[in-house]
Structure formats: C-alpha cells, structure tokens
XYZ file of C-alpha atoms in Angstrom:
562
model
C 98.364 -3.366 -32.984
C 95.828 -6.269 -34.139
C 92.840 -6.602 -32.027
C 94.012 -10.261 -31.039
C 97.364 -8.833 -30.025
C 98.007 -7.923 -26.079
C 99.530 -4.130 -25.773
C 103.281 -4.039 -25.398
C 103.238 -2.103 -21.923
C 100.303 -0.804 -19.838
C 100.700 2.450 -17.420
C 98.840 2.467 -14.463
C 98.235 5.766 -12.056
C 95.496 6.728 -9.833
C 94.636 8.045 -6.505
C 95.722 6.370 -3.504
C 92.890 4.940 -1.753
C 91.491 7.021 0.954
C 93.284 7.891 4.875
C 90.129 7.673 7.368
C 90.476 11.541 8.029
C 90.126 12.224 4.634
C 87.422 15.107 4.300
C 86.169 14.816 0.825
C 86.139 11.591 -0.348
C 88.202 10.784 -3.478
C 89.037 6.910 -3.536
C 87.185 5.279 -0.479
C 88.247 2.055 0.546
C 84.096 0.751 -0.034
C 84.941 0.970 -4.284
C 88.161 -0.894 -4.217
C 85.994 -4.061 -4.982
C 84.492 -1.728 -8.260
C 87.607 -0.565 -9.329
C 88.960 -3.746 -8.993
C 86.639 -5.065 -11.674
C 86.857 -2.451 -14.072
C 90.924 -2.698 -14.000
C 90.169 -6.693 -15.101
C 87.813 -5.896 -17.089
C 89.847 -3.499 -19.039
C 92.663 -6.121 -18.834
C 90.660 -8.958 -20.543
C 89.777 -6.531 -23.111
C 93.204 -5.823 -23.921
C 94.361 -9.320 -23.750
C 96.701 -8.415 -21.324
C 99.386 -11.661 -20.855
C 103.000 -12.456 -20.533
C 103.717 -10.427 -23.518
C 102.571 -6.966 -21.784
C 104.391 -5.126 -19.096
C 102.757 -3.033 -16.100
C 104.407 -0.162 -15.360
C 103.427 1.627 -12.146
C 104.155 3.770 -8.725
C 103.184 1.118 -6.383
C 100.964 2.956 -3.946
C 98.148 1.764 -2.695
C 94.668 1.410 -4.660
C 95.482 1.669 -8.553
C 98.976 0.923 -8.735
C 98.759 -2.446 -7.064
C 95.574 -3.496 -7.640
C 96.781 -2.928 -11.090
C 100.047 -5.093 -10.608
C 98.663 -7.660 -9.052
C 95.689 -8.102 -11.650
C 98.762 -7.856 -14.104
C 100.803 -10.472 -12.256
C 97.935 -12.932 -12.160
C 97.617 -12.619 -16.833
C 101.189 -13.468 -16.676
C 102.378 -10.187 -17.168
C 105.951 -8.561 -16.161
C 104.931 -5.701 -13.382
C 107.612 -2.876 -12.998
C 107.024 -0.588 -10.165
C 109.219 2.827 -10.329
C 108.838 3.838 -6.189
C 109.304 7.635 -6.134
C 111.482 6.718 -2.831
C 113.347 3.834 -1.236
C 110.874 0.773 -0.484
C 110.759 1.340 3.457
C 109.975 5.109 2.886
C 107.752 4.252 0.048
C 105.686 1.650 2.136
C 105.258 4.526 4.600
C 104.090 7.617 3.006
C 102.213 6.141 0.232
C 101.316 2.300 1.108
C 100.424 1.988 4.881
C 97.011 2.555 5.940
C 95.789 1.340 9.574
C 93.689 -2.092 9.751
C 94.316 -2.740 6.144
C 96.379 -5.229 4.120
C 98.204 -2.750 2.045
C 101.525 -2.644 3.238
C 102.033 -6.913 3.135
C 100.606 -6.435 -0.661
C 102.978 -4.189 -1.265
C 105.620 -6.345 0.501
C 104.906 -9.636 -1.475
C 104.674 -7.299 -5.114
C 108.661 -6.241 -4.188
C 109.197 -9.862 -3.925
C 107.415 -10.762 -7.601
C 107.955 -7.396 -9.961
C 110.867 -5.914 -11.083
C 111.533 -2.774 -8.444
C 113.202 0.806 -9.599
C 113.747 3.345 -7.060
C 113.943 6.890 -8.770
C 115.352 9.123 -6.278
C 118.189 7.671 -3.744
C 117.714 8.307 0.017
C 120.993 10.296 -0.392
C 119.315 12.956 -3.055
C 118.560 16.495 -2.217
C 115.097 16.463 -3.746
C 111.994 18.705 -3.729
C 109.056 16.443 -1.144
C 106.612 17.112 -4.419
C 109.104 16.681 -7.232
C 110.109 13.109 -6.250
C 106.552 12.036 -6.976
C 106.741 13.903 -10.633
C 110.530 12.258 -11.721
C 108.624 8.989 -10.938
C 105.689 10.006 -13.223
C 108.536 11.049 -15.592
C 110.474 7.606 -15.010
C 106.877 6.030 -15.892
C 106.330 7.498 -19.287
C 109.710 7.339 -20.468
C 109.414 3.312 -19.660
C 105.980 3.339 -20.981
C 107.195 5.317 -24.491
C 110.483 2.528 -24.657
C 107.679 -0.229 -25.022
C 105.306 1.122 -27.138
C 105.264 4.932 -28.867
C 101.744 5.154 -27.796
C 100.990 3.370 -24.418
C 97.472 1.582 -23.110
C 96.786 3.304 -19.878
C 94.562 2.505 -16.776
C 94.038 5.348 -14.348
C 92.070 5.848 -11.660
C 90.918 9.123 -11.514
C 88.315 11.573 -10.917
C 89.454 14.165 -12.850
C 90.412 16.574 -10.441
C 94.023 17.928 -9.463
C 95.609 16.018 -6.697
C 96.985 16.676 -3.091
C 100.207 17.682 -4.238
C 102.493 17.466 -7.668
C 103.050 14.504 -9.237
C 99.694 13.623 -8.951
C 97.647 11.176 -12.085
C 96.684 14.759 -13.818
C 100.345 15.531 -14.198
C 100.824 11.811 -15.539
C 97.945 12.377 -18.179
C 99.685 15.647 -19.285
C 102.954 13.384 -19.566
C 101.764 11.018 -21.670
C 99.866 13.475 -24.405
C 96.492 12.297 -23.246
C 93.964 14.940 -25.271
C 90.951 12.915 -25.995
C 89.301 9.651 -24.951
C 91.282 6.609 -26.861
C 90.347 3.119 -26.702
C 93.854 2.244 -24.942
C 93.472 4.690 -22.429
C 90.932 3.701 -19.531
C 90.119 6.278 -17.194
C 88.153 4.736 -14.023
C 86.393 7.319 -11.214
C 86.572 6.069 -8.486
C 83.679 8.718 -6.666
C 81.485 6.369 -5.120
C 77.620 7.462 -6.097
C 74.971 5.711 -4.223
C 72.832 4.890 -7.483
C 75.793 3.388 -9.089
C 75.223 -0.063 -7.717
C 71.565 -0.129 -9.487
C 73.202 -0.032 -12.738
C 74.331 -4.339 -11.944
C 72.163 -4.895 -9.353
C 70.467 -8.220 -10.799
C 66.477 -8.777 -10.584
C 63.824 -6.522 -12.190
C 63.888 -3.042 -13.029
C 61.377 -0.606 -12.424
C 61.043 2.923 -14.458
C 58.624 6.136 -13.519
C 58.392 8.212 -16.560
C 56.951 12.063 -15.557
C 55.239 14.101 -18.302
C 55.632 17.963 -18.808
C 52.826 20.159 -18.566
C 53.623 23.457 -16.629
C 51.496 24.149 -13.028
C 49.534 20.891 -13.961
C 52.834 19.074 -12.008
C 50.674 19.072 -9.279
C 48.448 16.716 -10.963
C 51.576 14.292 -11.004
C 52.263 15.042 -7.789
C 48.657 13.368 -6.807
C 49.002 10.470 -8.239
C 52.547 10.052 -7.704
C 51.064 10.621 -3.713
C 49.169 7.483 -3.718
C 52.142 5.194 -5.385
C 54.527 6.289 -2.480
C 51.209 5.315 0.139
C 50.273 2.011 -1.217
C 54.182 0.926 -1.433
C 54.657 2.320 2.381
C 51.567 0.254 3.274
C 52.286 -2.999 1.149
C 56.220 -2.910 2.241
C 55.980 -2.019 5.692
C 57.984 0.725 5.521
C 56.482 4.038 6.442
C 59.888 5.927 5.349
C 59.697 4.793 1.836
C 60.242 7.127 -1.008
C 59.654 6.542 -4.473
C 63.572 5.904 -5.503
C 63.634 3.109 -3.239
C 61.165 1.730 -5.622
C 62.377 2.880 -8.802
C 65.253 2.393 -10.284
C 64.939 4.645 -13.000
C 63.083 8.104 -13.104
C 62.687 10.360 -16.072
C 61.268 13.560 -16.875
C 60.611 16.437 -19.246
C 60.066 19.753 -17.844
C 57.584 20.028 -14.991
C 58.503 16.182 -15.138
C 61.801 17.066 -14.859
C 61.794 19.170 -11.837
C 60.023 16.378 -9.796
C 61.921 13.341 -11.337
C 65.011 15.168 -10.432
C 63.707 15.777 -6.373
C 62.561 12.129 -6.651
C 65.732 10.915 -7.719
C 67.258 12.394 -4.896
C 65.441 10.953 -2.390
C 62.718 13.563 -1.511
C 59.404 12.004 -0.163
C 56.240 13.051 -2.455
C 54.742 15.487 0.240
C 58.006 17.508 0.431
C 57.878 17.362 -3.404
C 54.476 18.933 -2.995
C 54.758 21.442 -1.043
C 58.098 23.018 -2.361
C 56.713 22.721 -6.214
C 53.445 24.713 -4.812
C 55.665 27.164 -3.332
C 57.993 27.445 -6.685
C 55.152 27.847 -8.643
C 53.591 30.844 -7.234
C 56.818 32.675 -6.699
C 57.742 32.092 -10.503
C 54.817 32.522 -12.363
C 54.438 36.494 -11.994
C 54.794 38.349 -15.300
C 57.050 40.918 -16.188
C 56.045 44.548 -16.914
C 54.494 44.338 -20.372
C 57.395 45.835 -22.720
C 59.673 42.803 -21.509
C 56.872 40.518 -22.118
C 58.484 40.603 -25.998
C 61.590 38.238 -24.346
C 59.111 36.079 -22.716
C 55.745 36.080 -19.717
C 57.823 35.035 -16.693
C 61.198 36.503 -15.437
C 64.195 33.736 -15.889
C 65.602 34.857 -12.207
C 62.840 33.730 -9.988
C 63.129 30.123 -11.435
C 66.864 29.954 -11.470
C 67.079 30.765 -8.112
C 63.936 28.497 -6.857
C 65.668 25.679 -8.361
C 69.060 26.013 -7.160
C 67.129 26.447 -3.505
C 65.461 23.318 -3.898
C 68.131 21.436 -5.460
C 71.418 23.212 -4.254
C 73.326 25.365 -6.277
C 76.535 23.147 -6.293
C 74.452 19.651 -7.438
C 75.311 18.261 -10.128
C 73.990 15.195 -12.687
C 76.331 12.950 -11.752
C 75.918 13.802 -7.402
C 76.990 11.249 -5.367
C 73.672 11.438 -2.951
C 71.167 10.333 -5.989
C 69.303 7.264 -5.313
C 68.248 6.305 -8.296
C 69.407 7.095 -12.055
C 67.489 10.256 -13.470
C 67.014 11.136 -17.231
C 66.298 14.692 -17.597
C 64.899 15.909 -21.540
C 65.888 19.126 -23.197
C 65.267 20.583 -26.406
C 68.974 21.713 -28.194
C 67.837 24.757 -30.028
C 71.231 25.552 -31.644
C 71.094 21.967 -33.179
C 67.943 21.464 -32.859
C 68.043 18.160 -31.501
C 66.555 16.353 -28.181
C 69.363 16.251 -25.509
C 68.394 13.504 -23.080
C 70.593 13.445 -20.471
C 71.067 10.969 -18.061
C 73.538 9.863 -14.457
C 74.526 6.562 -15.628
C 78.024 6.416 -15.570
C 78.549 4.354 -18.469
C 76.364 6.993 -21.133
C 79.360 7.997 -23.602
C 79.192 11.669 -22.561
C 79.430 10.639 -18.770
C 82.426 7.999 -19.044
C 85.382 9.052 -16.975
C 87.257 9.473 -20.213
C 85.808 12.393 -21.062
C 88.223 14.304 -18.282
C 90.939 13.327 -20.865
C 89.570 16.143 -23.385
C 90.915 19.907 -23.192
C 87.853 21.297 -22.377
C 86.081 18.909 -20.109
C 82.778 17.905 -21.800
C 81.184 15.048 -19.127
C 77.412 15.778 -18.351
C 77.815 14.143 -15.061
C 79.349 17.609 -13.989
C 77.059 19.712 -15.545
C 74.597 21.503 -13.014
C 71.210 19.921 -12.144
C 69.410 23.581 -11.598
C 70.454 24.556 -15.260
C 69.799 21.235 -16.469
C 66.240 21.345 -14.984
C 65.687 25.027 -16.028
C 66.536 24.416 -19.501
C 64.030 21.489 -19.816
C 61.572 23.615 -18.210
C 61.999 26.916 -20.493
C 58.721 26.836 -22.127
C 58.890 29.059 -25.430
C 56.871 32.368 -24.470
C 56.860 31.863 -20.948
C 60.027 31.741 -20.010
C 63.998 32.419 -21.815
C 65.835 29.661 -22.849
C 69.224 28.566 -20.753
C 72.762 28.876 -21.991
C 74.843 26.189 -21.153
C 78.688 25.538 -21.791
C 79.586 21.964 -22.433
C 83.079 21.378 -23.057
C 84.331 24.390 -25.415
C 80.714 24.797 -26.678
C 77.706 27.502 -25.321
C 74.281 26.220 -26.152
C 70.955 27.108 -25.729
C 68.293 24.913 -24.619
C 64.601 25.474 -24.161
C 61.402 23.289 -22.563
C 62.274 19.328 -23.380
C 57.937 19.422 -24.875
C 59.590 20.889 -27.907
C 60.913 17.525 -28.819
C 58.916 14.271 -29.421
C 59.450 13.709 -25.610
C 56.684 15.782 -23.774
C 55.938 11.774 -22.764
C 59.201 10.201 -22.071
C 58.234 6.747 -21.479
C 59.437 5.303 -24.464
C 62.643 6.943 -24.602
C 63.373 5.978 -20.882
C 62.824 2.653 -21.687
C 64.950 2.640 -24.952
C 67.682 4.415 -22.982
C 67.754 2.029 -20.294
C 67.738 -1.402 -22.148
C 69.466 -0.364 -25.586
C 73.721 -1.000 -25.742
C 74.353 2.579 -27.189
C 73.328 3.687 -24.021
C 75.399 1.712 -21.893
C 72.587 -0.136 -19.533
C 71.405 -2.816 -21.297
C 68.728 -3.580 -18.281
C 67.261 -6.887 -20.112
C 63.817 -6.269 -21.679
C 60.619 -8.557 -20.972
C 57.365 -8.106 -18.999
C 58.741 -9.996 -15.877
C 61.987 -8.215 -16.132
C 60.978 -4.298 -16.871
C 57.988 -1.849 -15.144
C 57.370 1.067 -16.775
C 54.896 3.566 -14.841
C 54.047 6.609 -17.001
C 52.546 9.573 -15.445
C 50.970 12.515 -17.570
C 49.363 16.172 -16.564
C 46.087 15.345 -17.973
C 44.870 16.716 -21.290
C 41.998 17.541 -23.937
C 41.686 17.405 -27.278
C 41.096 20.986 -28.620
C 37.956 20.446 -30.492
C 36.531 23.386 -32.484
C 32.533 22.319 -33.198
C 31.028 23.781 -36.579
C 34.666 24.990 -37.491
C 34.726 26.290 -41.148
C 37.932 25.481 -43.473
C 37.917 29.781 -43.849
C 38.677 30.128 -40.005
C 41.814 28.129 -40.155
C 43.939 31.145 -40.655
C 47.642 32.177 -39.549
C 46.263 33.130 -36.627
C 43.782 29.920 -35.724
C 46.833 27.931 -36.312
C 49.963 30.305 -34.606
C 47.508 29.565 -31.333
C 46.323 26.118 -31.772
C 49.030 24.178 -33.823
C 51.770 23.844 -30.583
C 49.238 22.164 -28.446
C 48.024 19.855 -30.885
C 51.804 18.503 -31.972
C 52.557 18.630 -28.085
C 49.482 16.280 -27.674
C 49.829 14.283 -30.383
C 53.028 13.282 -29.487
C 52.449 12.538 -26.190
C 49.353 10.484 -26.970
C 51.713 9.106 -30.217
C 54.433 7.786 -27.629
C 51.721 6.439 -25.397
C 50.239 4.340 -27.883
C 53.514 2.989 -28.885
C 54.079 1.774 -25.123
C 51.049 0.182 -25.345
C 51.298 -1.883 -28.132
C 55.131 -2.950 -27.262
C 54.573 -3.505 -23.400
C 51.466 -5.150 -21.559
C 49.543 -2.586 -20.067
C 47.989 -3.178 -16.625
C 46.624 0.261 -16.201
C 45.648 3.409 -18.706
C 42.465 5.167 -19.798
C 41.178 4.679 -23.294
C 43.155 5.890 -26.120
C 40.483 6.150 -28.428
C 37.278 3.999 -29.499
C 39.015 1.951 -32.120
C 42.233 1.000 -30.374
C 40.816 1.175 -26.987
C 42.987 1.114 -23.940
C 44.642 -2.335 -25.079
C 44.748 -3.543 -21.316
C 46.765 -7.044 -21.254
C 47.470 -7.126 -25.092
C 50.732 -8.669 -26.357
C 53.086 -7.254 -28.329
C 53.738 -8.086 -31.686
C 55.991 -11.318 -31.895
C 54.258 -12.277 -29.268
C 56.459 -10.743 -26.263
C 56.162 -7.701 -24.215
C 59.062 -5.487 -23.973
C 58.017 -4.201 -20.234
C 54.958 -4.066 -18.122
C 53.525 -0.742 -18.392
C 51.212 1.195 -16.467
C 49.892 4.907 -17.804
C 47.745 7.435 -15.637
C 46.581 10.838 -16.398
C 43.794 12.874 -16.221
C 41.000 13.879 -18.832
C 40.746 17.670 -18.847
C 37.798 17.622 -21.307
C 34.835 19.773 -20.462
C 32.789 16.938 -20.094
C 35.071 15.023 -17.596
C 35.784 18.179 -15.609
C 32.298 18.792 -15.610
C 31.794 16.016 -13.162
C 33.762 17.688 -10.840
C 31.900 20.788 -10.890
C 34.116 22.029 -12.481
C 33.346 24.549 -16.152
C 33.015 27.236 -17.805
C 35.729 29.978 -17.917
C 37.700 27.783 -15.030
C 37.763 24.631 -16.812
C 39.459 26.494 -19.736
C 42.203 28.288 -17.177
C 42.758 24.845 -15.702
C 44.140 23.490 -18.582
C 46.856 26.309 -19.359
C 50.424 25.762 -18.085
C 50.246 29.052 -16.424
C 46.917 28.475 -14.037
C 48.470 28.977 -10.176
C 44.887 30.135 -9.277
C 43.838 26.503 -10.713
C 46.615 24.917 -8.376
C 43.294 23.437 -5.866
C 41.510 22.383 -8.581
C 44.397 20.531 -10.293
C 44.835 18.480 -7.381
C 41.193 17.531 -7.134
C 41.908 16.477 -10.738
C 44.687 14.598 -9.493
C 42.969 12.710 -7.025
C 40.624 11.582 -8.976
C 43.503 10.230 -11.054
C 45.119 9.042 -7.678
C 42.002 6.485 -7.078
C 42.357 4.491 -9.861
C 46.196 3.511 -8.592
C 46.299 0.113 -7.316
C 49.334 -0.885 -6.488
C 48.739 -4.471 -6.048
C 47.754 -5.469 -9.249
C 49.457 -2.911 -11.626
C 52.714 -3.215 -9.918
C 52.739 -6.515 -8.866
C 55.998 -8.762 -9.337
C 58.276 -5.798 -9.292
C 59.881 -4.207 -6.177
C-alpha cells in the first residue's frame, strides 16, 4: 500500500466502556472523549475514506465510536453482532443514563449488519463472542491479507472469551506495526498534562546519596512560597510541576513528588529510609558491596507500594527516573509519558511484553540508586531480556536537567512541550559539592591508588557541573551560584541565536571547607559531610540546606509560570 492510499478494511475491537459497578476500572466513560481522538487521529493518518471498510462487533466504546468516526470519512461500516440486534443492544450496548443504545440504533440503520449466531443456535454464552471475533478476521483477511487495526485495549485478558486479546491472537498480531493501533484506554491522572496548553514547568533532582536531605530543604521552601503566593495551603510540588526528574537520591524523591507526597512527608520518610539502610554488612560480604540490597528494597516498596508501577494511574505529574544499563552500558532514562516508544500501548502486541509503563517503580528507583560499592546492582526483566542496572551517577546524568528538558520538548520522545523562556521553567536542584583540591600535590603521588579513590568523584562532578553550564548558556538563568570566575554565574544571559530555550533556575550548596566553615562547621565533620554515606551528618546537611533554602525566591525566579 502507497502512503497516499487509504487501507482496504480496518478492524476495530476494544473493551466495552465501563458498567458503574465496575470494580477496577478498565474503559471509564471520563476517556471516551480521549479515545475518541486517538481513533480519528489514527483515521486521518490512514486516510481512511469511502474506499476503506470498518469491520467491527458493535458494542459500546471502540466498536462504535469506531463506526461512526468511519461513517463520517465516507467509509462502508460492517458490524458482525455476536447475537441478534435486540439481544445484542442488551448485553453489550445498554448502559443506564447514557446514549449508547440510540447510537447503536441509528448505526443498524447506516452500516451493513451480520448476525453470527441465530437466536435458534445452541451456542456456548462465551463462544458466541469468539465466532464473532472469528467472523471479524476472516472479513478483515477477504479485504486485505494484512489488515490496519484499531483496538482499544489495555493489554490485559478480558471478562470472558472472545475478548480483544483473543482478536489480537486471531489476526497474527506479534509486534507493534504501523497499521495496527493499539489505544489504552486506563485513565492516568497525569495524562492530561501531556496537551494541557500554557507553560510547562520542570524540577530536575540531582543524586548524591544521604545529601537528599539537602534537596529536601530547598525543595521545603519552593512548596512554602507557592502555598503562600497561591493561596493554597494543600499545595504540593506536582501541582506545580509538570515534569519531575531524578537520578538516584533524586530519583527516590522525584518519584514521591510525582505522586503527590507533600515535601515534609518526603522528609521524614527519606530520614527514616536512610538510617535503616545505611548499616553495613559483616566485613567478608563487604567484597559484594557496604550496604545490604534487602533493607532498601523493602524501604522502597513501603514507601512507594510494592504493586506501583511507572505508568500508575494516581501520578500527578510525569516522572523521569535515570539508570545506568550496565549490560549495555548505556543511560536508561525512563519516563510515564504515554507516548515514549517503549510505553506506547503497542508494545502489549509483542510476545514478551516489553512496556516500561508496567515495570515496577521500587526496582526502577533501586536500580538508579545502586551506587557501585555501596550497594548491588538490580536485575530487571524487560520483555524477554534480564538486565542489570546500577546508580543513574554512572552516566552523564548525575544532573538531569538537560536531559529532562531534551526529553520533554524533543519529537523522538513523544512530548514536544514547545521550547522558549516564556514557554519552559526548568528548576534544577543539586546535593551540594566541592571540588577535591589536593594543595602542594606532586605529579609522583598521582598513583593507581590516588586515582582508584579520587577519579569517580571528579567525573561525577564534572559532569554535573558540565550539564549545568550547558543549561546556562542555552536557557536564561534567574537563579544559580557562580560557576567559576571566568564564566561566572551568567544570570539573565541569552542564548546563542539570541533565544532561550527555557528559564532556568539552579540551587545547590557549596560543601567547600571554606563555605562550611561559616557554619561552624570543619575539620574531620566537614569531610564526613560530604560522603554519600554520612547519616550521622543528616542535621548538619539540613543546616546546609537551609542555607540553600534562603536564597529561593519564588517571586522572581519563578515568576510567569504556574
């Protein structure tokens, strides 16, 4: 088939939308208007006209939202009801205080109508449903060897046989095809930030190991000043944000964020995680790594629940959690947008299902928080595949600012938020750091071992100041501490071209002796603070992160957005 060409036939399945008693919710009557769309969307793509036929079952929700999105192109609808029409109507049409059943009415009146099993047939309640799926194909297959399909579907079995899996396995469905749309219907509360229209706003969450409760500071104060300047004392940070990102310790908060958790919850749970995790194991297993895996695991399937997963319908806002693949060794930034090619409904269509939307949030999280050292990396099926993933700072991402700001504006990753100071805030919030300076170093004590203990930090810095810098000069910073003495802290600059990609706002902390020094704090405790490790620093960290915390002012650097 040429692109300009409209596709010979079209078969349509899905579920039906939902009763009112329904328990879990599969197709709920609140995302007809979405799937609606996405059905004439596919359509236009297609080119679907008077030269394609619509075959379908005719219940409600996919079937004849389907038809009558078919009959309005022009195209010849041909519903196959699994039963006679006043039957049919009944069992799979009728739904109180809705408009189904005349819909169905006027499509008998306007489509060409075959009923598969007669009244008068002694046939199986389940298998009437499957000889219609049968009568589908085999209509589908007469038009065109290798049918377009639209279902609507969220990849589970259904109530009974029959059902849209059955259909897929019917038509030889085995991996996602560009004529075969597959549409979930799950409604996810974040989902309707991916079109809202207006300005975005992203939070971007460093790593950095117990110095999360730095973050947690200064991500304090935002949530205050937004209560106070909205008037809304219940206000959490994904109300704001429409975005939030993170890489390890980053992770674990953007992830609590994203669902909804106010700041001081945040706080007090990470506190609690931290001290019950970091307690080392005896000293021969210290070989595997410091910390015990089993401690973590289960503190973050407490605090997120064991059966979340990326895609969870209760998220608020999107979230963008960075790991480090170490069997490909490649940065796996995964995200909840539905439209990300690994999290497209099609996906369900491959043998071993392979869509990171069902992949677990507590391994997700522990596998960007699996620090070389201090604690063993997580194995992770996707589709037919184990992997192994350690902390998300082994990649270029320690900072993720840029690459949450890529990810949400670039096509490839199906967003395309438009880019532009007035259109895009990007807040960026690090767990301090310090250069490692070594005064009257000699090139002789740069040895294996100097640079086995001193070489991770340095790269894990470097790139995080790296990515910083490269915010700075594509966005217009409103807030951020000096970068250095020759570039400065580049507050208001334009970028090159002349236009700012976002507005972008950077806080963290100097750990340098000298800086911490003004906070009484020195000596042997300024050196524990800075470790990922320091739980006995926890108070002093957050006296850090205050400090931080003052210089937020809402008002100015956030101003326009929200």
């Amino acid at each position: 088939m040429r692109v300009s060409d409209s596709p010979a036939v079209v078969a349509v399945s899905g579920h039906m939308v939902d009763a009112p008693d329904r328990e879990v919710p599969r197709f709920p009557a609140e995302q007809v208007g979405r799937v609606t769309r996405e059905i004439e969307a596919s359509f236009d793509a297609w080119r679907v006209g008077p030269a394609t036929t619509i075959v379908s079952g005719g219940a409600r929700g996919a079937d004849i939202l389907a038809a009558e999105a078919g009959i309005l192109r022009g195209a010849r609808v041909r519903l196959c009801l699994a039963v006679p029409p006043s039957e049919f109507q009944r069992r799979s049409v009728e739904l109180p205080d809705t408009d189904w059943a005349v819909r169905f009415r006027q499509l008998l009146q306007r489509t060409d109508v075959e009923v598969v099993t007669s009244r008068h047939e002694d046939v199986e309640d389940g298998d009437v449903f499957t000889r219609a799926n049968v009568r589908i194909v085999e209509l589908a297959r007469s038009l065109a060897p290798s049918p377009h399909a639209v279902l609507v579907w969220n990849g589970q079995r259904g109530d009974g046989t029959g059902g849209t899996e059955d259909l897929v396995r019917r038509l030889g469905c085995t991996r996602p095809d560009p004529r075969v749309r597959v549409i979930d219907p799950t409604p996810r509360r974040y989902e309707d930030r991916q079109d809202s229209p207006g300005p975005k706003s992203l939070l971007a969450l460093d790593g950095g190991g117990i110095r999360g409760v730095l973050t947690l500071e200064v991500l304090s104060a935002l949530e205050q000043q937004l209560r106070m300047r909205s008037g809304r004392p219940d206000l959490v940070l994904s109300d704001f944000f429409d975005y939030v990102g993170g890489t390890s310790t980053g992770a674990i908060i953007a992830a609590a964020l994203a669902l909804g958790a106010p700041v001081e919850h945040i706080r007090e749970r990470f506190v609690t995680l931290a001290r019950k995790v970091f307690r080392k194991r005896l000293l021969p297993m210290r070989l595997r790594s410091t910390y015990r895996d089993g401690p973590l695991t289960q503190e973050l399937e407490d605090f997120f629940g064991a059966g979340t997963t990326l895609g969870d319908p209760r998220f608020r806002s999107l979230l963008l959690v960075v790991l480090h693949n170490t069997v490909t060794d490649s940065p796996w930034p995964l995200s909840n947008c539905t439209r990300a090619k690994y999290n497209r409904a099609d996906r369900y269509l491959n043998a071993a299902v392979d869509r990171n939307l069902d992949l677990r949030l507590s391994a997700l999280v522990r596998g960007s928080t699996a620090a070389p050292v201090y604690f063993p990396p997580q194995r992770m099926r996707v589709g037919s595949r184990d992997f192994v993933f350690q902390d998300g700072g082994m990649t270029p991402f320690n900072n993720p600012a840029l690459l949450l700001s890529l990810i949400a504006t670039l096509p490839e990753y199906g967003l395309c938020w438009p880019a532009g100071e007035q259109d895009l805030l990007l807040v960026s919030v690090g767990t301090g750091s310090a250069a490692a300076v070594h005064p009257g170093l000699r090139p002789s004590q740069v040895d294996l071992r100097f640079n086995a203990s001193n070489l991770p930090g340095v790269f894990m810095r470097g790139a995080s100041v790296g990515q910083d810098l490269v915010c700075r000069s594509l966005g217009r910073t409103r807030a951020g501490h000096e970068l250095d003495r020759e570039f400065g802290a580049r507050l208001g600059g334009v970028a090159p071209g002349g236009r700012s990609l976002f507005t972008y706002a950077r806080y963290d902390a100097d750990l340098s002796d000298e800086f911490l020094a003004t906070l009484q704090i020195g000596g042997r405790d300024a050196r524990q603070l800075r470790k990922l490790d320091a739980v006995r620093s926890i108070p002093a960290l957050q006296a850090v992160g205050r400090s931080v915390a003052s210089q937020v002012d809402v008002e100015t650097h956030l101003a326009g957005f929200g």
